[in-house]
mmCIF file of C-alpha atoms in Angstrom:
data_model
loop_
_atom_site.group_PDB
_atom_site.id
_atom_site.type_symbol
_atom_site.label_atom_id
_atom_site.label_comp_id
_atom_site.label_asym_id
_atom_site.label_seq_id
_atom_site.Cartn_x
_atom_site.Cartn_y
_atom_site.Cartn_z
ATOM 1 C CA GLU P 68 113.552 102.016 94.281
ATOM 2 C CA THR P 69 112.891 100.668 97.735
ATOM 3 C CA GLY P 70 110.152 102.109 99.913
ATOM 4 C CA VAL P 71 112.584 103.304 102.589
ATOM 5 C CA THR P 72 115.880 104.812 101.475
ATOM 6 C CA GLN P 73 118.817 105.477 103.755
ATOM 7 C CA THR P 74 121.998 107.415 103.084
ATOM 8 C CA PRO P 75 124.859 106.920 103.410
ATOM 9 C CA ARG P 76 125.135 103.122 103.319
ATOM 10 C CA HIS P 77 128.501 103.210 105.046
ATOM 11 C CA LEU P 78 130.032 105.824 107.325
ATOM 12 C CA VAL P 79 133.334 106.008 109.151
ATOM 13 C CA MET P 80 133.687 108.847 111.614
ATOM 14 C CA GLY P 81 136.059 109.974 114.321
ATOM 15 C CA MET P 82 134.888 110.475 117.870
ATOM 16 C CA THR P 83 135.010 114.258 117.514
ATOM 17 C CA ASN P 84 133.105 114.402 114.222
ATOM 18 C CA LYS P 85 129.529 115.452 113.590
ATOM 19 C CA LYS P 86 127.593 113.583 110.938
ATOM 20 C CA SER P 87 123.979 112.928 110.014
ATOM 21 C CA LEU P 88 122.118 109.890 108.743
ATOM 22 C CA LYS P 89 119.234 110.493 106.375
ATOM 23 C CA CYS P 90 116.119 108.470 105.755
ATOM 24 C CA GLU P 91 113.290 108.956 103.300
ATOM 25 C CA GLN P 92 110.161 106.863 102.936
ATOM 26 C CA HIS P 93 108.022 106.731 99.802
ATOM 27 C CA LEU P 94 105.206 104.635 101.247
ATOM 28 C CA GLY P 95 102.905 107.305 102.639
ATOM 29 C CA HIS P 96 103.376 105.955 106.152
ATOM 30 C CA ASN P 97 102.669 108.038 109.225
ATOM 31 C CA ALA P 98 105.301 106.648 111.590
ATOM 32 C CA MET P 99 109.080 106.501 111.243
ATOM 33 C CA TYR P 100 111.699 104.846 113.416
ATOM 34 C CA TRP P 101 115.387 104.530 114.114
ATOM 35 C CA TYR P 102 116.677 101.111 115.162
ATOM 36 C CA LYS P 103 120.162 100.001 116.098
ATOM 37 C CA GLN P 104 121.557 96.560 115.422
ATOM 38 C CA SER P 105 124.763 95.587 117.165
ATOM 39 C CA ALA P 106 126.523 92.306 116.526
ATOM 40 C CA LYS P 107 124.647 89.281 117.894
ATOM 41 C CA LYS P 108 121.971 91.405 119.571
ATOM 42 C CA PRO P 109 118.284 91.888 118.799
ATOM 43 C CA LEU P 110 117.215 95.009 117.006
ATOM 44 C CA GLU P 111 116.932 97.869 119.483
ATOM 45 C CA LEU P 112 114.340 100.578 119.001
ATOM 46 C CA MET P 113 115.894 104.028 119.473
ATOM 47 C CA PHE P 114 113.309 106.606 118.433
ATOM 48 C CA VAL P 115 109.764 106.686 117.104
ATOM 49 C CA TYR P 116 108.041 109.543 115.326
ATOM 50 C CA SER P 117 104.321 109.369 114.757
ATOM 51 C CA LEU P 118 102.786 112.112 112.618
ATOM 52 C CA GLU P 119 106.088 113.970 112.943
ATOM 53 C CA GLU P 120 106.004 114.030 116.738
ATOM 54 C CA ARG P 121 108.461 112.030 118.779
ATOM 55 C CA VAL P 122 106.541 109.455 120.782
ATOM 56 C CA GLU P 123 109.348 107.261 121.993
ATOM 57 C CA ASN P 124 112.893 107.757 123.114
ATOM 58 C CA ASN P 125 114.330 104.561 124.487
ATOM 59 C CA SER P 126 116.894 106.035 126.866
ATOM 60 C CA VAL P 127 119.181 106.842 123.992
ATOM 61 C CA PRO P 128 122.259 108.964 124.847
ATOM 62 C CA SER P 129 122.061 112.603 123.845
ATOM 63 C CA ARG P 130 124.935 112.175 121.394
ATOM 64 C CA PHE P 131 122.195 110.773 119.116
ATOM 65 C CA SER P 132 119.714 113.458 118.100
ATOM 66 C CA PRO P 133 116.772 112.668 115.813
ATOM 67 C CA GLU P 134 114.928 115.122 113.597
ATOM 68 C CA CYS P 135 111.695 114.606 111.656
ATOM 69 C CA PRO P 136 110.969 117.654 109.482
ATOM 70 C CA ASN P 137 107.998 115.998 107.759
ATOM 71 C CA SER P 138 106.275 112.633 107.495
ATOM 72 C CA SER P 139 108.590 111.421 104.724
ATOM 73 C CA HIS P 140 111.984 112.349 106.132
ATOM 74 C CA LEU P 141 113.913 111.391 109.222
ATOM 75 C CA PHE P 142 117.421 112.290 110.292
ATOM 76 C CA LEU P 143 119.746 111.034 112.984
ATOM 77 C CA HIS P 144 122.374 113.578 113.957
ATOM 78 C CA LEU P 145 125.527 112.124 115.474
ATOM 79 C CA HIS P 146 128.169 113.887 117.536
ATOM 80 C CA THR P 147 131.006 112.831 119.819
ATOM 81 C CA LEU P 148 130.216 109.161 119.373
ATOM 82 C CA GLN P 149 132.085 106.331 121.041
ATOM 83 C CA PRO P 150 133.587 103.238 119.394
ATOM 84 C CA GLU P 151 130.860 101.105 120.995
ATOM 85 C CA ASP P 152 128.305 103.063 118.956
ATOM 86 C CA SER P 153 129.579 101.275 115.862
ATOM 87 C CA ALA P 154 126.607 99.316 114.531
ATOM 88 C CA LEU P 155 124.072 99.032 111.738
ATOM 89 C CA TYR P 156 121.517 101.838 112.032
ATOM 90 C CA LEU P 157 118.192 101.097 110.453
ATOM 91 C CA CYS P 158 115.414 103.460 109.542
ATOM 92 C CA ALA P 159 111.882 102.117 109.222
ATOM 93 C CA SER P 160 108.351 103.285 108.596
ATOM 94 C CA SER P 161 104.854 101.946 109.089
ATOM 95 C CA GLN P 162 101.211 102.820 108.897
ATOM 96 C CA PHE P 163 99.170 102.438 112.079
ATOM 97 C CA LYS P 164 99.029 98.764 113.058
ATOM 98 C CA GLY P 165 100.723 97.724 109.877
ATOM 99 C CA ALA P 166 103.928 95.990 109.041
ATOM 100 C CA THR P 167 107.099 97.971 109.568
ATOM 101 C CA PHE P 168 109.294 98.366 106.507
ATOM 102 C CA PHE P 169 113.008 98.883 106.867
ATOM 103 C CA GLY P 170 115.645 100.681 104.878
ATOM 104 C CA GLN P 171 118.910 98.976 103.981
ATOM 105 C CA GLY P 172 120.717 100.551 106.890
ATOM 106 C CA THR P 173 123.846 102.594 107.466
ATOM 107 C CA ARG P 174 126.892 100.676 108.637
ATOM 108 C CA LEU P 175 128.552 103.080 111.069
ATOM 109 C CA THR P 176 132.102 102.672 112.281
ATOM 110 C CA VAL P 177 133.416 105.024 114.947
ATOM 111 C CA VAL P 178 137.204 105.221 115.115
ATOM 112 C CA ASP D 108 114.171 91.575 129.807
ATOM 113 C CA GLN D 109 113.654 90.050 126.393
ATOM 114 C CA GLN D 110 109.966 89.481 125.703
ATOM 115 C CA VAL D 111 110.444 87.716 122.369
ATOM 116 C CA LYS D 112 112.783 84.770 122.214
ATOM 117 C CA GLN D 113 114.167 82.710 119.401
ATOM 118 C CA ASN D 114 115.963 79.912 121.153
ATOM 119 C CA SER D 115 117.552 78.351 118.090
ATOM 120 C CA PRO D 116 120.355 80.572 116.813
ATOM 121 C CA SER D 117 120.778 78.517 113.665
ATOM 122 C CA LEU D 118 119.025 76.010 111.433
ATOM 123 C CA SER D 119 120.398 73.973 108.547
ATOM 124 C CA VAL D 120 117.995 72.377 106.071
ATOM 125 C CA GLN D 121 118.289 70.632 102.743
ATOM 126 C CA GLU D 122 116.933 72.317 99.657
ATOM 127 C CA GLY D 123 113.347 71.256 98.985
ATOM 128 C CA ARG D 124 112.637 70.305 102.587
ATOM 129 C CA ILE D 125 110.655 72.235 105.166
ATOM 130 C CA SER D 126 112.238 74.884 107.410
ATOM 131 C CA ILE D 127 110.519 75.415 110.744
ATOM 132 C CA LEU D 128 111.493 78.437 112.806
ATOM 133 C CA ASN D 129 110.210 78.899 116.318
ATOM 134 C CA CYS D 130 109.525 81.921 118.469
ATOM 135 C CA ASP D 131 108.252 82.250 122.036
ATOM 136 C CA TYR D 132 106.967 85.333 123.792
ATOM 137 C CA THR D 133 106.277 86.209 127.383
ATOM 138 C CA ASN D 134 103.952 89.210 127.146
ATOM 139 C CA SER D 135 100.343 88.040 126.832
ATOM 140 C CA MET D 136 99.380 91.548 125.687
ATOM 141 C CA PHE D 137 101.063 91.041 122.304
ATOM 142 C CA ASP D 138 98.402 90.903 119.611
ATOM 143 C CA TYR D 139 100.329 91.295 116.372
ATOM 144 C CA PHE D 140 103.256 89.171 115.246
ATOM 145 C CA LEU D 141 105.605 89.493 112.304
ATOM 146 C CA TRP D 142 108.473 87.636 110.672
ATOM 147 C CA TYR D 143 111.335 89.391 108.941
ATOM 148 C CA LYS D 144 114.164 88.088 106.806
ATOM 149 C CA LYS D 145 117.556 89.750 106.749
ATOM 150 C CA TYR D 146 120.574 89.351 104.499
ATOM 151 C CA PRO D 147 124.001 90.547 105.686
ATOM 152 C CA ALA D 148 124.515 94.332 105.556
ATOM 153 C CA GLU D 149 120.883 94.927 104.574
ATOM 154 C CA GLY D 150 117.775 95.958 106.452
ATOM 155 C CA PRO D 151 115.166 93.364 107.464
ATOM 156 C CA THR D 152 112.516 92.566 104.881
ATOM 157 C CA PHE D 153 108.945 91.993 106.006
ATOM 158 C CA LEU D 154 107.791 88.449 105.229
ATOM 159 C CA ILE D 155 104.488 87.698 106.851
ATOM 160 C CA SER D 156 102.372 88.715 109.831
ATOM 161 C CA ILE D 157 99.531 87.375 111.915
ATOM 162 C CA SER D 158 96.987 88.959 114.199
ATOM 163 C CA SER D 159 96.108 87.311 117.487
ATOM 164 C CA ILE D 160 92.567 86.683 116.265
ATOM 165 C CA LYS D 161 93.958 84.097 113.844
ATOM 166 C CA ASP D 162 95.975 80.950 114.346
ATOM 167 C CA LYS D 163 97.343 80.603 110.839
ATOM 168 C CA ASN D 164 98.305 82.831 107.950
ATOM 169 C CA GLU D 165 99.696 81.640 104.658
ATOM 170 C CA ASP D 166 101.473 83.478 101.870
ATOM 171 C CA GLY D 167 103.000 81.345 99.142
ATOM 172 C CA ARG D 168 105.761 79.205 100.592
ATOM 173 C CA PHE D 169 105.493 80.902 103.993
ATOM 174 C CA THR D 170 103.015 79.968 106.707
ATOM 175 C CA VAL D 171 102.923 81.380 110.213
ATOM 176 C CA PHE D 172 101.192 79.513 113.022
ATOM 177 C CA LEU D 173 100.176 81.110 116.307
ATOM 178 C CA ASN D 174 99.452 79.227 119.521
ATOM 179 C CA LYS D 175 98.273 81.858 121.985
ATOM 180 C CA SER D 176 97.861 79.496 124.914
ATOM 181 C CA ALA D 177 101.486 78.419 124.577
ATOM 182 C CA LYS D 178 102.661 81.929 123.640
ATOM 183 C CA HIS D 179 104.392 80.386 120.674
ATOM 184 C CA LEU D 180 104.549 81.057 116.983
ATOM 185 C CA SER D 181 106.347 79.356 114.166
ATOM 186 C CA LEU D 182 107.249 80.062 110.573
ATOM 187 C CA HIS D 183 107.176 77.253 108.042
ATOM 188 C CA ILE D 184 108.983 77.608 104.732
ATOM 189 C CA VAL D 185 108.229 74.911 102.207
ATOM 190 C CA PRO D 186 109.948 74.041 100.009
ATOM 191 C CA SER D 187 113.161 75.657 101.208
ATOM 192 C CA GLN D 188 115.299 77.281 98.526
ATOM 193 C CA PRO D 189 118.943 78.434 98.562
ATOM 194 C CA GLY D 190 117.782 82.065 98.460
ATOM 195 C CA ASP D 191 116.059 81.500 101.792
ATOM 196 C CA SER D 192 119.459 81.381 103.509
ATOM 197 C CA ALA D 193 119.331 84.432 105.780
ATOM 198 C CA VAL D 194 118.635 85.518 109.345
ATOM 199 C CA TYR D 195 114.971 85.385 110.343
ATOM 200 C CA PHE D 196 113.581 87.630 113.068
ATOM 201 C CA CYS D 197 110.353 87.225 114.948
ATOM 202 C CA ALA D 198 108.709 90.432 116.233
ATOM 203 C CA ALA D 199 105.636 91.346 118.258
ATOM 204 C CA SER D 200 103.615 94.398 119.269
ATOM 205 C CA PHE D 201 100.427 95.240 121.130
ATOM 206 C CA GLY D 202 97.554 97.617 121.476
ATOM 207 C CA SER D 203 98.357 101.263 121.919
ATOM 208 C CA ASN D 204 102.053 100.530 121.608
ATOM 209 C CA ASP D 205 101.630 98.959 118.201
ATOM 210 C CA TYR D 206 104.413 101.113 116.827
ATOM 211 C CA LYS D 207 106.884 99.473 119.162
ATOM 212 C CA LEU D 208 108.105 96.151 117.862
ATOM 213 C CA SER D 209 109.930 93.780 120.185
ATOM 214 C CA PHE D 210 112.342 91.594 118.237
ATOM 215 C CA GLY D 211 113.845 88.212 118.900
ATOM 216 C CA ALA D 212 117.573 87.694 118.468
ATOM 217 C CA GLY D 213 117.169 85.921 115.144
ATOM 218 C CA THR D 214 117.699 82.465 113.669
ATOM 219 C CA THR D 215 120.244 81.956 110.898
ATOM 220 C CA VAL D 216 118.893 79.595 108.266
ATOM 221 C CA THR D 217 121.232 77.816 105.869
ATOM 222 C CA VAL D 218 119.687 75.928 102.987
ATOM 223 C CA ARG D 219 122.010 73.207 101.655
ATOM 224 C CA ALA D 220 121.934 72.256 98.011
#
């Protein structure tokens, strides 16, 4: 079992759908993140939660809505997405000033 | 504005030889640097890190070198193995924003048999 688990691994959704991505970390870390990786681009930080409080929101459109109910779980709620939102969405966690560990990602396709 | 740059998009190396990956950064506030390895359709895997108080860190076949005056770091893999074929990302963070990693665009390494 990996330290950071994401579900689902693949998701295809229509532009009018609502879906959620789930992330769980088993490492006892106190910070969790959502990153986006589009083709041939660097990883883009979307949201950061530290001790369950959101500390960073990198100008992400409101059609992406994060939720962190506790220090081990993180969700990304999706609604009315656009085709250009198709990407690999990565969840990650870290301890303060430690290495960030990533989940395997959700490959999202918006049709 | 990209603060971490990996100027070589790809690198091809023969099995058993050394792979050298380079990374440059522009923000002199960065004090913690990391390398990640990524296979297709998977999340990045942490490889090795270095704090700005050091100039070298070694872990098995992987060694990271940091040159603060040049704002440059490199990752050496020796000997290179076929399983090392992947995309390698350099990342950096600093101080109170240590949760916020800035990533380079990645270098694709291909190890030839």
